[in-house]
Short mmCIF file of C-alpha atoms in Angstrom, two decimals:
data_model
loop_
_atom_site.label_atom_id
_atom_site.label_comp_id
_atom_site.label_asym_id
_atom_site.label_seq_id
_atom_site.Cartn_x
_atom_site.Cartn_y
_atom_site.Cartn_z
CA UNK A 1 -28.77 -6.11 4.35
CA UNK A 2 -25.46 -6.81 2.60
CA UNK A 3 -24.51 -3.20 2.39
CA UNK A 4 -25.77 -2.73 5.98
CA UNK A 5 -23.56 -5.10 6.83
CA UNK A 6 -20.53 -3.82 4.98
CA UNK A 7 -21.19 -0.12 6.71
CA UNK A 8 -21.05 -1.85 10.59
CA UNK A 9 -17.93 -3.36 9.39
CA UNK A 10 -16.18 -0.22 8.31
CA UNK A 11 -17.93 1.71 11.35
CA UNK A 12 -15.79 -0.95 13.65
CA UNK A 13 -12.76 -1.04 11.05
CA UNK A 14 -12.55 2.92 11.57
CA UNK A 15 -13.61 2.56 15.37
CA UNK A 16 -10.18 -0.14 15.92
CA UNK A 17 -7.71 1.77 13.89
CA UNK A 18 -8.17 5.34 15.98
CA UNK A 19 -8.00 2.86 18.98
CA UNK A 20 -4.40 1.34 17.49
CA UNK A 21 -3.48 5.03 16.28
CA UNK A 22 -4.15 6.13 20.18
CA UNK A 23 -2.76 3.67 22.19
CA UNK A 24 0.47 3.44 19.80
CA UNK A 25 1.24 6.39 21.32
CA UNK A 26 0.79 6.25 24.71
CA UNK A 27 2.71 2.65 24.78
CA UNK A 28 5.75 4.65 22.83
CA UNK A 29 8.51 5.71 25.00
CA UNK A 30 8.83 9.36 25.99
CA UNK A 31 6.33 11.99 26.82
CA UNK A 32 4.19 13.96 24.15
CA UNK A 33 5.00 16.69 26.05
CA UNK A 34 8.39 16.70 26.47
CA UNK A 35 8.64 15.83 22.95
CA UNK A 36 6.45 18.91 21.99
CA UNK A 37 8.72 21.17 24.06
CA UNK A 38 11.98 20.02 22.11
CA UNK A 39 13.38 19.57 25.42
CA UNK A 40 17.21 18.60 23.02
CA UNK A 41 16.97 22.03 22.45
CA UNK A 42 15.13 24.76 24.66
CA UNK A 43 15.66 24.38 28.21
CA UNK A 44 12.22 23.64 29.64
CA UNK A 45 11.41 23.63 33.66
CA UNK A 46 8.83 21.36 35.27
CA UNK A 47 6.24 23.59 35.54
CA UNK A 48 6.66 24.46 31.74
CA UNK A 49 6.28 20.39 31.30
CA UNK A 50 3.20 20.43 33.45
CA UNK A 51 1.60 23.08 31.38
CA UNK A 52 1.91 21.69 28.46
CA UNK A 53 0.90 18.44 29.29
CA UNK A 54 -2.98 20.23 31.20
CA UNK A 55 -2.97 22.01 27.22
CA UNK A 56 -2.12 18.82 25.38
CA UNK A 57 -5.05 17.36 27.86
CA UNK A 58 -2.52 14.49 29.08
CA UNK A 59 -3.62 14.60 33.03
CA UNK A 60 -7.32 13.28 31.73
CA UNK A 61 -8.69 9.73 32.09
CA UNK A 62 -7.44 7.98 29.28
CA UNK A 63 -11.11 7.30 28.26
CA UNK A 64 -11.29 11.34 28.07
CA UNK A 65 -8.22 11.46 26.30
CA UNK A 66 -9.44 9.20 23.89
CA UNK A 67 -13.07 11.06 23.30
CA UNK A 68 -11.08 13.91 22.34
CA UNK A 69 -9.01 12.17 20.17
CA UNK A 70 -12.06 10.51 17.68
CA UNK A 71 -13.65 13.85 18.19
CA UNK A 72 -10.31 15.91 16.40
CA UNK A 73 -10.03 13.09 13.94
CA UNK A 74 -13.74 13.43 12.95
CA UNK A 75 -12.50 17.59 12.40
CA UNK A 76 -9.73 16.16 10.37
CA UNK A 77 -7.16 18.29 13.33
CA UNK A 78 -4.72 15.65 13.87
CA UNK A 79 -2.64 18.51 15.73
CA UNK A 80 0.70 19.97 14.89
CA UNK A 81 3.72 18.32 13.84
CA UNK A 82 6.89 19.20 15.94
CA UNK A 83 9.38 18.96 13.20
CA UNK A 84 7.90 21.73 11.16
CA UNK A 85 5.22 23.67 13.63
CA UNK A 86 2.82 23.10 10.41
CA UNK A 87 -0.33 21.38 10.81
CA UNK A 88 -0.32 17.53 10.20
CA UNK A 89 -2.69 17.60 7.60
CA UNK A 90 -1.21 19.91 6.03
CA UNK A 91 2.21 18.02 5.82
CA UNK A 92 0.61 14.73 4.77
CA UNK A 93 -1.54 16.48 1.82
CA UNK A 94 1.96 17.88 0.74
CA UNK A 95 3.55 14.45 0.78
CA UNK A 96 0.78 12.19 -0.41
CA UNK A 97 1.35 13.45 -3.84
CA UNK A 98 4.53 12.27 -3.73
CA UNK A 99 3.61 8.70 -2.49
CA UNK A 100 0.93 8.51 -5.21
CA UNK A 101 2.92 9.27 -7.78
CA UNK A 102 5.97 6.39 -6.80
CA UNK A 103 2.93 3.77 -5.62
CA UNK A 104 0.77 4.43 -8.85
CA UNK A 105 3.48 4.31 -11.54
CA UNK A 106 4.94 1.73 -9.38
CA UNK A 107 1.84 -0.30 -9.91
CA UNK A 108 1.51 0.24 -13.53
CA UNK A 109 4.97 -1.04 -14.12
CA UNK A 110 4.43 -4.45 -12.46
CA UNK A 111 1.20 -4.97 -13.94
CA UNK A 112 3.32 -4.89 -17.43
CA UNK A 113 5.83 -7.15 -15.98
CA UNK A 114 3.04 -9.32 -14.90
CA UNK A 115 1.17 -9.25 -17.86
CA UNK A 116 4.55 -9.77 -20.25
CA UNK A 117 5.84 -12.82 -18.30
CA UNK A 118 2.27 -14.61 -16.92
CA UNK A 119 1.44 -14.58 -20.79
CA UNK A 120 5.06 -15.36 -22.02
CA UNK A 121 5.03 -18.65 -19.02
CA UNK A 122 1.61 -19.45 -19.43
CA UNK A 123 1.53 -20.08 -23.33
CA UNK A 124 5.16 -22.29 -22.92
CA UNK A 125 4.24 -24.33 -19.64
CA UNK A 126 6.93 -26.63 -18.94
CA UNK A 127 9.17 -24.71 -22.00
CA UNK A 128 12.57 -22.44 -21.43
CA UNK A 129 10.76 -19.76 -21.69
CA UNK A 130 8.83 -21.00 -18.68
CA UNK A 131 11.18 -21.55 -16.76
CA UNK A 132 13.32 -18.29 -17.62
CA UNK A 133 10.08 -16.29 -16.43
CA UNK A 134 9.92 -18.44 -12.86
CA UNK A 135 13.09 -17.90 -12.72
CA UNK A 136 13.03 -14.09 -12.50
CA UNK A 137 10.77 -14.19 -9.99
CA UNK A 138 12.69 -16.48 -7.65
CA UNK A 139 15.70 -14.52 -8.21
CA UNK A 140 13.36 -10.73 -7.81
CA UNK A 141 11.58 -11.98 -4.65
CA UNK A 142 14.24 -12.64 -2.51
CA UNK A 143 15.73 -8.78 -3.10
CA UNK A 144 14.61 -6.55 -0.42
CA UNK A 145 13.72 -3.21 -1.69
CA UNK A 146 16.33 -1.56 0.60
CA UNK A 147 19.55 -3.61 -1.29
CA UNK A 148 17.72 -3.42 -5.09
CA UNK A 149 17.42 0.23 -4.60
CA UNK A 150 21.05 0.87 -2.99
CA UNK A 151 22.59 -1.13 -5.85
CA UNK A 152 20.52 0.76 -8.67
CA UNK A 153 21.37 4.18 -6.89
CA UNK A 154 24.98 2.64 -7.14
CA UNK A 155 25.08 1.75 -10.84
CA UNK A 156 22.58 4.22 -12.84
CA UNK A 157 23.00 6.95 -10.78
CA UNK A 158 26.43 7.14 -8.75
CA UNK A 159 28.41 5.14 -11.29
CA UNK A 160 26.96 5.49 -15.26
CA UNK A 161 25.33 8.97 -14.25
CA UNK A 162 22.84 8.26 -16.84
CA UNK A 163 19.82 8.99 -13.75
CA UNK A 164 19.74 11.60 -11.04
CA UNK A 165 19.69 9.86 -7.71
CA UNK A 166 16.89 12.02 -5.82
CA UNK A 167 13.38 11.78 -6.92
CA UNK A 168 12.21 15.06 -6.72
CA UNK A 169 14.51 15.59 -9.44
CA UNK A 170 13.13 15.38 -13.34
CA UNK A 171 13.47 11.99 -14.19
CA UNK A 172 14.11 10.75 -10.93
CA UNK A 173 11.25 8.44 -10.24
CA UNK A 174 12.53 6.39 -12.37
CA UNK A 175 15.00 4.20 -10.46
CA UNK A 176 12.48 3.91 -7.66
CA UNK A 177 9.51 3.26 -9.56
CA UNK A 178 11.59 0.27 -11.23
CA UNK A 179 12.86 -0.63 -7.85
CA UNK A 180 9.40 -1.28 -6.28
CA UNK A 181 8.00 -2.76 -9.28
CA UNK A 182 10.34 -5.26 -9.32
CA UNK A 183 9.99 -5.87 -5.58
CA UNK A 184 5.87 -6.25 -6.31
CA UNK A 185 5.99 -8.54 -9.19
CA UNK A 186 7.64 -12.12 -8.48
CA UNK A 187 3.79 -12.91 -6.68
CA UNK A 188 1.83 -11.41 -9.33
CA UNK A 189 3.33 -13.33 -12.14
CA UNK A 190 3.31 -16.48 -9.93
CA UNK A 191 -0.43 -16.33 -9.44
CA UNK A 192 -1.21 -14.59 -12.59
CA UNK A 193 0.88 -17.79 -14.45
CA UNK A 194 -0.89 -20.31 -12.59
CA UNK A 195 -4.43 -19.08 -13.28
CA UNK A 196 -3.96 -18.81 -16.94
CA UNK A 197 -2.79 -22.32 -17.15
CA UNK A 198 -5.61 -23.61 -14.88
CA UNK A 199 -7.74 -21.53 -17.04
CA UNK A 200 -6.71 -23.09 -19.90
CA UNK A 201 -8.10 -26.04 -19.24
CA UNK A 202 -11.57 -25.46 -17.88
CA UNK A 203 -14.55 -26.67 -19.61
CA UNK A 204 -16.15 -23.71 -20.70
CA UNK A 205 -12.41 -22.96 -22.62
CA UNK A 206 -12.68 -25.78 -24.33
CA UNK A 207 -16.02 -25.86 -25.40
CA UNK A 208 -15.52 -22.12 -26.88
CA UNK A 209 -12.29 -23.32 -28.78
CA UNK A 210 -14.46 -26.93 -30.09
CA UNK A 211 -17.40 -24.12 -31.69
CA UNK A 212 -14.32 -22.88 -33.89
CA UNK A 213 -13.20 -19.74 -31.97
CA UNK A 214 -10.08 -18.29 -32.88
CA UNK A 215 -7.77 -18.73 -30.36
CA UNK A 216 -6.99 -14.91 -29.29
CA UNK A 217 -10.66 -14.74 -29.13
CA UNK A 218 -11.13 -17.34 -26.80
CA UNK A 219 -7.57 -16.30 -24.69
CA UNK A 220 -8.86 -12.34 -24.23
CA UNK A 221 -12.32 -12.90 -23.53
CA UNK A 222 -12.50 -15.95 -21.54
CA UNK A 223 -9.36 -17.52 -20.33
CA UNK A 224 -7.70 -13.81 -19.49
CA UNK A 225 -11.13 -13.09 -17.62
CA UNK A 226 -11.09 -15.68 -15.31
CA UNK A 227 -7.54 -15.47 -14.76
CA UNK A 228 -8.25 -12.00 -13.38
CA UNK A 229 -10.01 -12.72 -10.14
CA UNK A 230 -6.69 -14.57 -8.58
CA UNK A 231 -4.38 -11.57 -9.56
CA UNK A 232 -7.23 -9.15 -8.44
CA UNK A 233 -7.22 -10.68 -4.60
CA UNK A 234 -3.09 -11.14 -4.76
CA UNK A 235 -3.18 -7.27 -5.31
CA UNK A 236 -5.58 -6.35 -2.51
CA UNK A 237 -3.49 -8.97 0.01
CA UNK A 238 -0.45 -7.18 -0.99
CA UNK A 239 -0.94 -3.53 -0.84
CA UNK A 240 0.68 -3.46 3.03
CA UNK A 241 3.72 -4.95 1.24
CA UNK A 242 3.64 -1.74 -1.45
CA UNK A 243 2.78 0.77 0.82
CA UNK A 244 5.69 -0.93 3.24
CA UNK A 245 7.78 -0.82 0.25
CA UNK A 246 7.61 2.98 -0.23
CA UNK A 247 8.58 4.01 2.93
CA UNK A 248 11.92 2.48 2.42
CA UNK A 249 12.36 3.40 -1.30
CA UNK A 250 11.06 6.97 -0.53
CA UNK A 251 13.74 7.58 2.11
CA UNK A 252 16.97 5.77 -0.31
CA UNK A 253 15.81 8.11 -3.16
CA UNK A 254 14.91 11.20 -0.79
CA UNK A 255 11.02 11.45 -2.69
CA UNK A 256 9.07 13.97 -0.09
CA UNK A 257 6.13 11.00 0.40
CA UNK A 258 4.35 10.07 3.30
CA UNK A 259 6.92 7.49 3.84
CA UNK A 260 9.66 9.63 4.36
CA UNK A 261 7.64 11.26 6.34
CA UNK A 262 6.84 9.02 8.94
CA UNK A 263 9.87 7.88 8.86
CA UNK A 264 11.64 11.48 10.33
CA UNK A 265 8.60 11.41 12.50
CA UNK A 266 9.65 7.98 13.97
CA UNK A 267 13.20 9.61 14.63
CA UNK A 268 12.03 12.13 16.07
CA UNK A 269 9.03 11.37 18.47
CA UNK A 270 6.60 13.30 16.42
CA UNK A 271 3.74 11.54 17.82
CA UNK A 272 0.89 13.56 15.63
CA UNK A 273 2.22 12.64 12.65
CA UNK A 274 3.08 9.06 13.60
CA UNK A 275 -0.64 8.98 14.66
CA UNK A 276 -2.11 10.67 11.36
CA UNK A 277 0.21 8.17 9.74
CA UNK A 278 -1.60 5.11 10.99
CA UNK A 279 -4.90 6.20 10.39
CA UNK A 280 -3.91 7.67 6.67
CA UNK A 281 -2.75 4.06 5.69
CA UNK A 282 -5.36 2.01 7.05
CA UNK A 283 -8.33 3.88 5.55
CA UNK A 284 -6.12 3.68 2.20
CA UNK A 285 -6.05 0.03 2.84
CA UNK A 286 -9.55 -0.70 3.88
CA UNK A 287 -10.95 1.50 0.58
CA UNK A 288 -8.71 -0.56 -1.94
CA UNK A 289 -9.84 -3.54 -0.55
CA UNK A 290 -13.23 -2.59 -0.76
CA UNK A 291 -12.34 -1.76 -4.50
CA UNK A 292 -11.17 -5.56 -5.21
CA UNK A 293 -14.42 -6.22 -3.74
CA UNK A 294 -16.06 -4.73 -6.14
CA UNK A 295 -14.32 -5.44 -8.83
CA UNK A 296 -15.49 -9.54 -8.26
CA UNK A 297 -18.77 -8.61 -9.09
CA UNK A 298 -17.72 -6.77 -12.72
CA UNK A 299 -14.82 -10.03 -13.52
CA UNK A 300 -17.50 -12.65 -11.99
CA UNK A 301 -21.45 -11.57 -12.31
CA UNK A 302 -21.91 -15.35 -10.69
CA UNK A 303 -20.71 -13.48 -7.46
CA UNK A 304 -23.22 -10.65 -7.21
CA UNK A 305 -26.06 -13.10 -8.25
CA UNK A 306 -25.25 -15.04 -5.42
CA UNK A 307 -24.41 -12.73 -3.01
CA UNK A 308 -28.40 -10.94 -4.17
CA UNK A 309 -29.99 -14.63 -3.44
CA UNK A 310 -28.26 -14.28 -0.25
CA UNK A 311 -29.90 -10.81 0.41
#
């Protein structure tokens, strides 16, 4: 039942987002058509509108229209992006690599910071060094990603010259990858922090260190456990924040991502792949969530053992 469940739930999930993915674009200003016809320019007549518009299938009932719609997104044909005449999927499997690339490195770089300074605050409570590590992340959280990555475009790249200042460039994730991780971070070493020191503290902690444990041993395999679970869910909440996050650092550092991407297509009205866009990044969402779902059950087995007395 509980998986039944979870399959209705991404059935309406999926059944929502082509909803907000349609109607986004027929609330936008402008016409599809017109757009489609690069009416800035080719000089288009009426009747050359009104064509395009019976092809594109605009003169339907909107219910029609949006048949058609789940039907071509069930295909995978998210139609044809007006900027390049290529097919949208084909433009956003060129750029996801991109994305992947500055989101997953991205990722692994905050996780260090997180790990580094969690552990480093966590084993001093109320100490300098404490304090030093909450202090980073009330300085790092109140950066937006747009100023941290003009000023380290400024300094590495423009004035020490020590890092090229594209990203498609060797080397050149660097600067953005450090950007965004230090954008992420400041909440993941605040909750990560917290739990270890709660941790710390809980009975089953100190009944492991009273049977003679050495303290590493007790740290790694129980108090870092349960510490996880907090950090896990932090993650999951804030993945709209990182995938928000590229989009701005992909266009400062010119990386050809899906945030770039949809970023020209905002510019220029190219509905398609503002649409494809939508879709692409909730389904991302909902499946990484669904991953920190899962991942409960491996950290906490007193969560799948309930959830099965449940069932």
């Amino acid at each position: 039942m509980t998986w039944l469940k979870k399959l209705a739930e991404a059935a309406v999930f999926l059944l929502l987002l082509t909803l907000v993915s349609f109607m986004v674009v027929k609330l936008a200003p402008g016409d599809a058509a017109r757009s489609l016809l690069r009416m800035d320019t080719i000089a288009v007549t009426g009747q050359d509108i009104e064509a395009q518009r019976e092809q594109l299938g605009l003169n339907a009932p909107i219910w029609e229209q949006y048949l058609s719609y789940i039907a071509n997104v069930a295909r995978l044909n998210f139609g044809t992006s007006t900027m390049s005449s290529k097919p949208v999927v084909t433009e956003l499997a060129n750029a996801f690599p991109g994305t992947l690339l500055l989101a997953g490195w991205s990722l692994v770089v905050a996780l260090v910071i997180t790990a580094v300074l969690g552990i480093f605050a966590a084993r001093n409570a109320g100490k300098w060094q404490d304090r030093l590590a909450q202090g980073f992340c009330l300085v790092t959280s109140s950066l937006p990603a747009f100023w941290l990555g003009l000023l380290l475009l400024t300094v590495f790249a423009v004035g020490l010259g020590w890092l090229p200042s594209q990203g498609s460039r060797p080397g050149g994730l660097i600067l953005p990858v450090v950007c965004l991780a230090i954008v992420i971070a400041p909440p993941y070493v605040k909750v990560f922090r917290g739990s270890l020191v709660e941790a710390q503290e809980m009975d089953f902690v100190r009944a492991s260190r009273s049977r003679g444990l050495h303290e590493a041993t007790v740290f790694g395999k129980h108090v870092l456990r349960a510490s996880l679970i907090p950090l896990v869910t932090i993650m999951g909440m804030s993945l709209g924040s990182l995938l928000g996050g590229t989009v701005i650092v992909e266009k400062i550092f010119a990386i050809p991502g899906i945030g770039k991407l949809a970023l020209d297509a905002l510019t220029k009205r190219d509905y398609a792949v503002i649409q494809a866009f939508i879709l692409f990044i909730g389904i991302v969402v909902f499946l990484i969530n669904a991953l920190v779902d899962l991942s409960y059950r491996w950290l906490d087995p007193a969560i799948a053992l309930k959830e099965r007395k449940k069932a």
